[in-house]
């Protein structure tokens, strides 16, 4: 973990608390459970950012399901995606005829998810839905149908609860904005 001094100099405001996250996850889990009951869905976590969200969400869902992961890397700067996505780790599971729920940490331009969606649809799942913890309002460059959204936030760069800047701050329990100078 970073030193306290570093936290103080980089982190600005806590915009979503641990309690708010817990409460919202319960609501989303209950919706997902209603929608997927009896369908043995395959949850696909998008690494690395979604690992904290996915692991908390799963434990609130009481039904038969499977979990797999994809790791993607988007080219770009530390705080902006270019839309060119590289698959670093593909699924171990065949998604053909499966009810798939892609679980992502945050939607900014939407280009990463648009790419993933195209890539997965080719494999002919029975259904494909998206669940994102955060959505940056007004930033999407593509039309994406996101079925479950945790929180809509203003378009500033955030860290914590799985989200990072240059691999730091994933272990914070809540979501924070960064001080000016650390985000463009
Ligand atoms: P998009 O392709 O522009 O929607 O960006 C999506 C990916 O960029 C996410 O999966 C994150 O990994 C990363 N990302 C976008 N915004 C943030 C942020 O505010 N904090 C941390 N990562 C972010
Ligand atoms: Mg991500």
JSON list of C-alpha atoms and ligand atoms in Angstrom, two decimals:
[
{"chain": "A", "resi": 1, "resn": "UNK", "atom": "CA", "xyz": [0.00, 0.00, 0.00]},
{"chain": "A", "resi": 2, "resn": "UNK", "atom": "CA", "xyz": [1.11, 3.53, -0.65]},
{"chain": "A", "resi": 3, "resn": "UNK", "atom": "CA", "xyz": [2.27, 5.69, 2.20]},
{"chain": "A", "resi": 4, "resn": "UNK", "atom": "CA", "xyz": [-0.28, 7.96, 3.85]},
{"chain": "A", "resi": 5, "resn": "UNK", "atom": "CA", "xyz": [1.56, 10.96, 2.46]},
{"chain": "A", "resi": 6, "resn": "UNK", "atom": "CA", "xyz": [1.12, 9.65, -1.07]},
{"chain": "A", "resi": 7, "resn": "UNK", "atom": "CA", "xyz": [-2.60, 9.00, -0.49]},
{"chain": "A", "resi": 8, "resn": "UNK", "atom": "CA", "xyz": [-3.04, 12.54, 0.79]},
{"chain": "A", "resi": 9, "resn": "UNK", "atom": "CA", "xyz": [-1.28, 14.10, -2.15]},
{"chain": "A", "resi": 10, "resn": "UNK", "atom": "CA", "xyz": [-3.07, 12.11, -4.87]},
{"chain": "A", "resi": 11, "resn": "UNK", "atom": "CA", "xyz": [-6.58, 11.29, -3.66]},
{"chain": "A", "resi": 12, "resn": "UNK", "atom": "CA", "xyz": [-9.13, 14.08, -3.70]},
{"chain": "A", "resi": 13, "resn": "UNK", "atom": "CA", "xyz": [-12.68, 13.14, -2.61]},
{"chain": "A", "resi": 14, "resn": "UNK", "atom": "CA", "xyz": [-14.41, 9.92, -1.66]},
{"chain": "A", "resi": 15, "resn": "UNK", "atom": "CA", "xyz": [-17.37, 9.99, -4.08]},
{"chain": "A", "resi": 16, "resn": "UNK", "atom": "CA", "xyz": [-18.87, 6.59, -3.25]},
{"chain": "A", "resi": 17, "resn": "UNK", "atom": "CA", "xyz": [-18.51, 5.09, 0.23]},
{"chain": "A", "resi": 18, "resn": "UNK", "atom": "CA", "xyz": [-18.13, 1.47, 1.24]},
{"chain": "A", "resi": 19, "resn": "UNK", "atom": "CA", "xyz": [-21.66, 1.52, 2.65]},
{"chain": "A", "resi": 20, "resn": "UNK", "atom": "CA", "xyz": [-23.17, 2.91, -0.56]},
{"chain": "A", "resi": 21, "resn": "UNK", "atom": "CA", "xyz": [-21.38, 0.24, -2.59]},
{"chain": "A", "resi": 22, "resn": "UNK", "atom": "CA", "xyz": [-22.63, -2.54, -0.28]},
{"chain": "A", "resi": 23, "resn": "UNK", "atom": "CA", "xyz": [-26.21, -1.29, -0.46]},
{"chain": "A", "resi": 24, "resn": "UNK", "atom": "CA", "xyz": [-26.23, -0.92, -4.25]},
{"chain": "A", "resi": 25, "resn": "UNK", "atom": "CA", "xyz": [-24.65, -4.34, -4.75]},
{"chain": "A", "resi": 26, "resn": "UNK", "atom": "CA", "xyz": [-27.50, -5.94, -2.82]},
{"chain": "A", "resi": 27, "resn": "UNK", "atom": "CA", "xyz": [-30.01, -4.28, -5.16]},
{"chain": "A", "resi": 28, "resn": "UNK", "atom": "CA", "xyz": [-28.15, -5.32, -8.31]},
{"chain": "A", "resi": 29, "resn": "UNK", "atom": "CA", "xyz": [-27.64, -8.87, -7.03]},
{"chain": "A", "resi": 30, "resn": "UNK", "atom": "CA", "xyz": [-31.34, -9.22, -6.40]},
{"chain": "A", "resi": 31, "resn": "UNK", "atom": "CA", "xyz": [-32.21, -8.00, -9.93]},
{"chain": "A", "resi": 32, "resn": "UNK", "atom": "CA", "xyz": [-29.67, -10.37, -11.48]},
{"chain": "A", "resi": 33, "resn": "UNK", "atom": "CA", "xyz": [-31.00, -13.25, -9.42]},
{"chain": "A", "resi": 34, "resn": "UNK", "atom": "CA", "xyz": [-34.56, -12.61, -10.62]},
{"chain": "A", "resi": 35, "resn": "UNK", "atom": "CA", "xyz": [-33.48, -12.27, -14.25]},
{"chain": "A", "resi": 36, "resn": "UNK", "atom": "CA", "xyz": [-31.17, -15.29, -14.42]},
{"chain": "A", "resi": 37, "resn": "UNK", "atom": "CA", "xyz": [-32.81, -17.79, -12.05]},
{"chain": "A", "resi": 38, "resn": "UNK", "atom": "CA", "xyz": [-32.65, -21.27, -13.57]},
{"chain": "A", "resi": 39, "resn": "UNK", "atom": "CA", "xyz": [-30.46, -20.15, -16.50]},
{"chain": "A", "resi": 40, "resn": "UNK", "atom": "CA", "xyz": [-27.09, -21.18, -15.07]},
{"chain": "A", "resi": 41, "resn": "UNK", "atom": "CA", "xyz": [-25.48, -17.92, -16.26]},
{"chain": "A", "resi": 42, "resn": "UNK", "atom": "CA", "xyz": [-21.81, -17.47, -17.00]},
{"chain": "A", "resi": 43, "resn": "UNK", "atom": "CA", "xyz": [-20.39, -14.37, -15.33]},
{"chain": "A", "resi": 44, "resn": "UNK", "atom": "CA", "xyz": [-17.40, -12.97, -17.18]},
{"chain": "A", "resi": 45, "resn": "UNK", "atom": "CA", "xyz": [-15.23, -10.66, -15.11]},
{"chain": "A", "resi": 46, "resn": "UNK", "atom": "CA", "xyz": [-13.14, -8.20, -17.08]},
{"chain": "A", "resi": 47, "resn": "UNK", "atom": "CA", "xyz": [-9.70, -8.12, -15.50]},
{"chain": "A", "resi": 48, "resn": "UNK", "atom": "CA", "xyz": [-8.22, -6.52, -13.79]},
{"chain": "A", "resi": 49, "resn": "UNK", "atom": "CA", "xyz": [-10.55, -3.73, -12.65]},
{"chain": "A", "resi": 50, "resn": "UNK", "atom": "CA", "xyz": [-13.70, -5.80, -12.09]},
{"chain": "A", "resi": 51, "resn": "UNK", "atom": "CA", "xyz": [-12.24, -8.41, -9.75]},
{"chain": "A", "resi": 52, "resn": "UNK", "atom": "CA", "xyz": [-13.31, -6.70, -6.51]},
{"chain": "A", "resi": 53, "resn": "UNK", "atom": "CA", "xyz": [-16.81, -5.84, -7.75]},
{"chain": "A", "resi": 54, "resn": "UNK", "atom": "CA", "xyz": [-17.37, -9.32, -9.19]},
{"chain": "A", "resi": 55, "resn": "UNK", "atom": "CA", "xyz": [-16.24, -11.13, -6.06]},
{"chain": "A", "resi": 56, "resn": "UNK", "atom": "CA", "xyz": [-18.50, -9.05, -3.80]},
{"chain": "A", "resi": 57, "resn": "UNK", "atom": "CA", "xyz": [-21.46, -9.28, -6.21]},
{"chain": "A", "resi": 58, "resn": "UNK", "atom": "CA", "xyz": [-21.23, -13.06, -6.62]},
{"chain": "A", "resi": 59, "resn": "UNK", "atom": "CA", "xyz": [-21.44, -13.68, -2.91]},
{"chain": "A", "resi": 60, "resn": "UNK", "atom": "CA", "xyz": [-24.80, -11.89, -2.78]},
{"chain": "A", "resi": 61, "resn": "UNK", "atom": "CA", "xyz": [-26.29, -14.15, -5.46]},
{"chain": "A", "resi": 62, "resn": "UNK", "atom": "CA", "xyz": [-27.79, -17.46, -4.42]},
{"chain": "A", "resi": 63, "resn": "UNK", "atom": "CA", "xyz": [-28.18, -19.58, -7.54]},
{"chain": "A", "resi": 64, "resn": "UNK", "atom": "CA", "xyz": [-26.23, -21.90, -9.81]},
{"chain": "A", "resi": 65, "resn": "UNK", "atom": "CA", "xyz": [-23.76, -19.95, -11.94]},
{"chain": "A", "resi": 66, "resn": "UNK", "atom": "CA", "xyz": [-20.28, -20.16, -13.43]},
{"chain": "A", "resi": 67, "resn": "UNK", "atom": "CA", "xyz": [-17.47, -17.64, -13.47]},
{"chain": "A", "resi": 68, "resn": "UNK", "atom": "CA", "xyz": [-14.74, -16.99, -16.00]},
{"chain": "A", "resi": 69, "resn": "UNK", "atom": "CA", "xyz": [-12.42, -14.09, -16.75]},
{"chain": "A", "resi": 70, "resn": "UNK", "atom": "CA", "xyz": [-11.08, -12.17, -19.68]},
{"chain": "A", "resi": 71, "resn": "UNK", "atom": "CA", "xyz": [-8.11, -9.88, -19.36]},
{"chain": "A", "resi": 72, "resn": "UNK", "atom": "CA", "xyz": [-7.97, -6.98, -21.75]},
{"chain": "A", "resi": 73, "resn": "UNK", "atom": "CA", "xyz": [-5.65, -4.11, -22.18]},
{"chain": "A", "resi": 74, "resn": "UNK", "atom": "CA", "xyz": [-6.60, -0.93, -23.96]},
{"chain": "A", "resi": 75, "resn": "UNK", "atom": "CA", "xyz": [-3.91, 1.12, -25.54]},
{"chain": "A", "resi": 76, "resn": "UNK", "atom": "CA", "xyz": [-3.88, 4.74, -24.46]},
{"chain": "A", "resi": 77, "resn": "UNK", "atom": "CA", "xyz": [-2.56, 7.03, -21.74]},
{"chain": "A", "resi": 78, "resn": "UNK", "atom": "CA", "xyz": [-2.90, 6.33, -18.00]},
{"chain": "A", "resi": 79, "resn": "UNK", "atom": "CA", "xyz": [-6.35, 7.91, -17.94]},
{"chain": "A", "resi": 80, "resn": "UNK", "atom": "CA", "xyz": [-7.78, 7.60, -21.48]},
{"chain": "A", "resi": 81, "resn": "UNK", "atom": "CA", "xyz": [-8.60, 4.53, -23.57]},
{"chain": "A", "resi": 82, "resn": "UNK", "atom": "CA", "xyz": [-7.80, 4.58, -27.28]},
{"chain": "A", "resi": 83, "resn": "UNK", "atom": "CA", "xyz": [-10.40, 1.98, -28.19]},
{"chain": "A", "resi": 84, "resn": "UNK", "atom": "CA", "xyz": [-7.79, -0.43, -29.49]},
{"chain": "A", "resi": 85, "resn": "UNK", "atom": "CA", "xyz": [-8.20, -3.45, -27.26]},
{"chain": "A", "resi": 86, "resn": "UNK", "atom": "CA", "xyz": [-5.87, -6.41, -26.89]},
{"chain": "A", "resi": 87, "resn": "UNK", "atom": "CA", "xyz": [-7.02, -9.67, -25.31]},
{"chain": "A", "resi": 88, "resn": "UNK", "atom": "CA", "xyz": [-4.39, -10.73, -22.78]},
{"chain": "A", "resi": 89, "resn": "UNK", "atom": "CA", "xyz": [-6.36, -13.69, -21.46]},
{"chain": "A", "resi": 90, "resn": "UNK", "atom": "CA", "xyz": [-9.28, -15.33, -23.21]},
{"chain": "A", "resi": 91, "resn": "UNK", "atom": "CA", "xyz": [-12.05, -17.42, -21.64]},
{"chain": "A", "resi": 92, "resn": "UNK", "atom": "CA", "xyz": [-11.55, -21.04, -20.62]},
{"chain": "A", "resi": 93, "resn": "UNK", "atom": "CA", "xyz": [-15.30, -21.61, -21.14]},
{"chain": "A", "resi": 94, "resn": "UNK", "atom": "CA", "xyz": [-17.26, -22.11, -24.35]},
{"chain": "A", "resi": 95, "resn": "UNK", "atom": "CA", "xyz": [-19.98, -19.45, -24.31]},
{"chain": "A", "resi": 96, "resn": "UNK", "atom": "CA", "xyz": [-22.03, -20.94, -27.15]},
{"chain": "A", "resi": 97, "resn": "UNK", "atom": "CA", "xyz": [-25.69, -21.13, -26.01]},
{"chain": "A", "resi": 98, "resn": "UNK", "atom": "CA", "xyz": [-24.81, -19.77, -22.56]},
{"chain": "A", "resi": 99, "resn": "UNK", "atom": "CA", "xyz": [-26.51, -16.87, -20.81]},
{"chain": "A", "resi": 100, "resn": "UNK", "atom": "CA", "xyz": [-23.58, -14.50, -20.39]},
{"chain": "A", "resi": 101, "resn": "UNK", "atom": "CA", "xyz": [-23.24, -11.55, -18.03]},
{"chain": "A", "resi": 102, "resn": "UNK", "atom": "CA", "xyz": [-20.16, -9.43, -18.60]},
{"chain": "A", "resi": 103, "resn": "UNK", "atom": "CA", "xyz": [-19.08, -7.70, -15.39]},
{"chain": "A", "resi": 104, "resn": "UNK", "atom": "CA", "xyz": [-17.01, -4.56, -15.85]},
{"chain": "A", "resi": 105, "resn": "UNK", "atom": "CA", "xyz": [-15.68, -1.96, -13.44]},
{"chain": "A", "resi": 106, "resn": "UNK", "atom": "CA", "xyz": [-16.35, 1.24, -15.36]},
{"chain": "A", "resi": 107, "resn": "UNK", "atom": "CA", "xyz": [-17.66, 2.48, -18.68]},
{"chain": "A", "resi": 108, "resn": "UNK", "atom": "CA", "xyz": [-15.98, 5.61, -19.98]},
{"chain": "A", "resi": 109, "resn": "UNK", "atom": "CA", "xyz": [-15.93, 5.87, -23.80]},
{"chain": "A", "resi": 110, "resn": "UNK", "atom": "CA", "xyz": [-17.56, 2.43, -23.94]},
{"chain": "A", "resi": 111, "resn": "UNK", "atom": "CA", "xyz": [-15.04, 1.32, -26.57]},
{"chain": "A", "resi": 112, "resn": "UNK", "atom": "CA", "xyz": [-13.63, -1.52, -24.46]},
{"chain": "A", "resi": 113, "resn": "UNK", "atom": "CA", "xyz": [-17.07, -3.03, -23.86]},
{"chain": "A", "resi": 114, "resn": "UNK", "atom": "CA", "xyz": [-18.16, -2.48, -27.45]},
{"chain": "A", "resi": 115, "resn": "UNK", "atom": "CA", "xyz": [-15.13, -4.47, -28.56]},
{"chain": "A", "resi": 116, "resn": "UNK", "atom": "CA", "xyz": [-15.76, -7.22, -26.01]},
{"chain": "A", "resi": 117, "resn": "UNK", "atom": "CA", "xyz": [-19.41, -7.43, -26.96]},
{"chain": "A", "resi": 118, "resn": "UNK", "atom": "CA", "xyz": [-18.57, -7.86, -30.65]},
{"chain": "A", "resi": 119, "resn": "UNK", "atom": "CA", "xyz": [-15.95, -10.42, -29.81]},
{"chain": "A", "resi": 120, "resn": "UNK", "atom": "CA", "xyz": [-18.33, -12.47, -27.61]},
{"chain": "A", "resi": 121, "resn": "UNK", "atom": "CA", "xyz": [-21.37, -12.26, -29.91]},
{"chain": "A", "resi": 122, "resn": "UNK", "atom": "CA", "xyz": [-19.41, -14.07, -32.63]},
{"chain": "A", "resi": 123, "resn": "UNK", "atom": "CA", "xyz": [-19.33, -17.07, -30.27]},
{"chain": "A", "resi": 124, "resn": "UNK", "atom": "CA", "xyz": [-23.15, -17.23, -30.28]},
{"chain": "A", "resi": 125, "resn": "UNK", "atom": "CA", "xyz": [-24.18, -16.99, -26.61]},
{"chain": "A", "resi": 126, "resn": "UNK", "atom": "CA", "xyz": [-27.88, -17.55, -25.79]},
{"chain": "A", "resi": 127, "resn": "UNK", "atom": "CA", "xyz": [-27.91, -14.02, -24.36]},
{"chain": "A", "resi": 128, "resn": "UNK", "atom": "CA", "xyz": [-25.38, -11.32, -23.58]},
{"chain": "A", "resi": 129, "resn": "UNK", "atom": "CA", "xyz": [-25.91, -8.71, -20.87]},
{"chain": "A", "resi": 130, "resn": "UNK", "atom": "CA", "xyz": [-23.60, -6.19, -19.29]},
{"chain": "A", "resi": 131, "resn": "UNK", "atom": "CA", "xyz": [-23.25, -5.16, -15.66]},
{"chain": "A", "resi": 132, "resn": "UNK", "atom": "CA", "xyz": [-21.00, -2.19, -14.87]},
{"chain": "A", "resi": 133, "resn": "UNK", "atom": "CA", "xyz": [-20.29, -0.78, -11.43]},
{"chain": "A", "resi": 134, "resn": "UNK", "atom": "CA", "xyz": [-19.74, 2.75, -12.75]},
{"chain": "A", "resi": 135, "resn": "UNK", "atom": "CA", "xyz": [-20.76, 4.73, -15.80]},
{"chain": "A", "resi": 136, "resn": "UNK", "atom": "CA", "xyz": [-19.25, 8.10, -16.61]},
{"chain": "A", "resi": 137, "resn": "UNK", "atom": "CA", "xyz": [-22.13, 10.25, -17.74]},
{"chain": "A", "resi": 138, "resn": "UNK", "atom": "CA", "xyz": [-22.01, 11.75, -21.22]},
{"chain": "A", "resi": 139, "resn": "UNK", "atom": "CA", "xyz": [-18.69, 10.16, -22.20]},
{"chain": "A", "resi": 140, "resn": "UNK", "atom": "CA", "xyz": [-19.84, 7.24, -24.35]},
{"chain": "A", "resi": 141, "resn": "UNK", "atom": "CA", "xyz": [-18.70, 7.28, -27.96]},
{"chain": "A", "resi": 142, "resn": "UNK", "atom": "CA", "xyz": [-20.74, 4.21, -28.85]},
{"chain": "A", "resi": 143, "resn": "UNK", "atom": "CA", "xyz": [-24.29, 3.10, -28.19]},
{"chain": "A", "resi": 144, "resn": "UNK", "atom": "CA", "xyz": [-24.11, 0.42, -25.51]},
{"chain": "A", "resi": 145, "resn": "UNK", "atom": "CA", "xyz": [-27.03, -1.28, -23.86]},
{"chain": "A", "resi": 146, "resn": "UNK", "atom": "CA", "xyz": [-25.92, -1.71, -20.25]},
{"chain": "A", "resi": 147, "resn": "UNK", "atom": "CA", "xyz": [-28.46, -3.67, -18.27]},
{"chain": "A", "resi": 148, "resn": "UNK", "atom": "CA", "xyz": [-27.18, -3.16, -14.75]},
{"chain": "A", "resi": 149, "resn": "UNK", "atom": "CA", "xyz": [-25.41, 0.02, -13.67]},
{"chain": "A", "resi": 150, "resn": "UNK", "atom": "CA", "xyz": [-24.18, 0.54, -10.12]},
{"chain": "A", "resi": 151, "resn": "UNK", "atom": "CA", "xyz": [-23.66, 4.29, -10.14]},
{"chain": "A", "resi": 152, "resn": "UNK", "atom": "CA", "xyz": [-23.60, 7.04, -12.74]},
{"chain": "A", "resi": 153, "resn": "UNK", "atom": "CA", "xyz": [-20.74, 9.43, -12.01]},
{"chain": "A", "resi": 154, "resn": "UNK", "atom": "CA", "xyz": [-19.43, 12.70, -13.37]},
{"chain": "A", "resi": 155, "resn": "UNK", "atom": "CA", "xyz": [-16.66, 12.22, -15.92]},
{"chain": "A", "resi": 156, "resn": "UNK", "atom": "CA", "xyz": [-13.58, 12.43, -13.75]},
{"chain": "A", "resi": 157, "resn": "UNK", "atom": "CA", "xyz": [-10.95, 9.75, -13.26]},
{"chain": "A", "resi": 158, "resn": "UNK", "atom": "CA", "xyz": [-11.60, 7.55, -10.23]},
{"chain": "A", "resi": 159, "resn": "UNK", "atom": "CA", "xyz": [-9.70, 4.89, -8.30]},
{"chain": "A", "resi": 160, "resn": "UNK", "atom": "CA", "xyz": [-10.40, 2.31, -5.60]},
{"chain": "A", "resi": 161, "resn": "UNK", "atom": "CA", "xyz": [-12.54, -0.80, -5.24]},
{"chain": "A", "resi": 162, "resn": "UNK", "atom": "CA", "xyz": [-10.57, -2.52, -8.03]},
{"chain": "A", "resi": 163, "resn": "UNK", "atom": "CA", "xyz": [-9.96, 0.57, -10.16]},
{"chain": "A", "resi": 164, "resn": "UNK", "atom": "CA", "xyz": [-6.41, 1.79, -10.55]},
{"chain": "A", "resi": 165, "resn": "UNK", "atom": "CA", "xyz": [-4.16, 4.46, -11.87]},
{"chain": "A", "resi": 166, "resn": "UNK", "atom": "CA", "xyz": [-0.90, 2.91, -13.02]},
{"chain": "A", "resi": 167, "resn": "UNK", "atom": "CA", "xyz": [-1.75, -0.22, -10.98]},
{"chain": "A", "resi": 168, "resn": "UNK", "atom": "CA", "xyz": [-2.17, 1.71, -7.72]},
{"chain": "A", "resi": 169, "resn": "UNK", "atom": "CA", "xyz": [-5.14, 2.09, -5.36]},
{"chain": "A", "resi": 170, "resn": "UNK", "atom": "CA", "xyz": [-7.07, -1.07, -6.36]},
{"chain": "A", "resi": 171, "resn": "UNK", "atom": "CA", "xyz": [-7.21, -2.01, -2.68]},
{"chain": "A", "resi": 172, "resn": "UNK", "atom": "CA", "xyz": [-9.10, 1.05, -1.46]},
{"chain": "A", "resi": 173, "resn": "UNK", "atom": "CA", "xyz": [-12.51, 0.04, -0.08]},
{"chain": "A", "resi": 174, "resn": "UNK", "atom": "CA", "xyz": [-14.34, 3.00, -1.61]},
{"chain": "A", "resi": 175, "resn": "UNK", "atom": "CA", "xyz": [-14.21, 5.13, -4.76]},
{"chain": "A", "resi": 176, "resn": "UNK", "atom": "CA", "xyz": [-12.13, 8.30, -4.95]},
{"chain": "A", "resi": 177, "resn": "UNK", "atom": "CA", "xyz": [-11.41, 11.07, -7.41]},
{"chain": "A", "resi": 178, "resn": "UNK", "atom": "CA", "xyz": [-7.86, 12.26, -7.96]},
{"chain": "A", "resi": 179, "resn": "UNK", "atom": "CA", "xyz": [-6.40, 15.66, -7.30]},
{"chain": "A", "resi": 180, "resn": "UNK", "atom": "CA", "xyz": [-5.80, 17.98, -10.23]},
{"chain": "A", "resi": 181, "resn": "UNK", "atom": "CA", "xyz": [-2.58, 17.17, -11.98]},
{"chain": "A", "resi": 182, "resn": "UNK", "atom": "CA", "xyz": [-3.08, 13.41, -11.65]},
{"chain": "A", "resi": 183, "resn": "UNK", "atom": "CA", "xyz": [-5.93, 13.18, -14.13]},
{"chain": "A", "resi": 184, "resn": "UNK", "atom": "CA", "xyz": [-6.30, 14.81, -17.55]},
{"chain": "B", "resi": 1, "resn": "LIG", "atom": "P1", "xyz": [-13.54, 2.79, -22.05]},
{"chain": "B", "resi": 1, "resn": "LIG", "atom": "O1", "xyz": [-13.12, 1.81, -23.09]},
{"chain": "B", "resi": 1, "resn": "LIG", "atom": "O2", "xyz": [-13.17, 4.21, -22.41]},
{"chain": "B", "resi": 1, "resn": "LIG", "atom": "O3", "xyz": [-15.00, 2.67, -21.67]},
{"chain": "B", "resi": 1, "resn": "LIG", "atom": "O4", "xyz": [-12.69, 2.53, -20.77]},
{"chain": "B", "resi": 1, "resn": "LIG", "atom": "C1", "xyz": [-12.89, 1.40, -20.06]},
{"chain": "B", "resi": 1, "resn": "LIG", "atom": "C2", "xyz": [-11.67, 0.92, -19.31]},
{"chain": "B", "resi": 1, "resn": "LIG", "atom": "O5", "xyz": [-10.76, 1.97, -19.00]},
{"chain": "B", "resi": 1, "resn": "LIG", "atom": "C3", "xyz": [-12.18, 0.40, -17.99]},
{"chain": "B", "resi": 1, "resn": "LIG", "atom": "O6", "xyz": [-12.39, -0.99, -18.09]},
{"chain": "B", "resi": 1, "resn": "LIG", "atom": "C4", "xyz": [-11.09, 0.76, -17.04]},
{"chain": "B", "resi": 1, "resn": "LIG", "atom": "O7", "xyz": [-10.17, -0.30, -16.97]},
{"chain": "B", "resi": 1, "resn": "LIG", "atom": "C5", "xyz": [-10.44, 1.97, -17.64]},
{"chain": "B", "resi": 1, "resn": "LIG", "atom": "N1", "xyz": [-10.97, 3.20, -17.02]},
{"chain": "B", "resi": 1, "resn": "LIG", "atom": "C6", "xyz": [-11.79, 4.11, -17.59]},
{"chain": "B", "resi": 1, "resn": "LIG", "atom": "N2", "xyz": [-12.07, 5.11, -16.75]},
{"chain": "B", "resi": 1, "resn": "LIG", "atom": "C7", "xyz": [-11.41, 4.82, -15.60]},
{"chain": "B", "resi": 1, "resn": "LIG", "atom": "C8", "xyz": [-11.30, 5.49, -14.33]},
{"chain": "B", "resi": 1, "resn": "LIG", "atom": "O8", "xyz": [-11.87, 6.55, -14.06]},
{"chain": "B", "resi": 1, "resn": "LIG", "atom": "N3", "xyz": [-10.52, 4.86, -13.41]},
{"chain": "B", "resi": 1, "resn": "LIG", "atom": "C9", "xyz": [-9.87, 3.70, -13.65]},
{"chain": "B", "resi": 1, "resn": "LIG", "atom": "N4", "xyz": [-9.94, 3.04, -14.81]},
{"chain": "B", "resi": 1, "resn": "LIG", "atom": "C10", "xyz": [-10.70, 3.61, -15.78]},
{"chain": "B", "resi": 2, "resn": "LIG", "atom": "MG1", "xyz": [-11.70, -2.47, -16.86]}
]
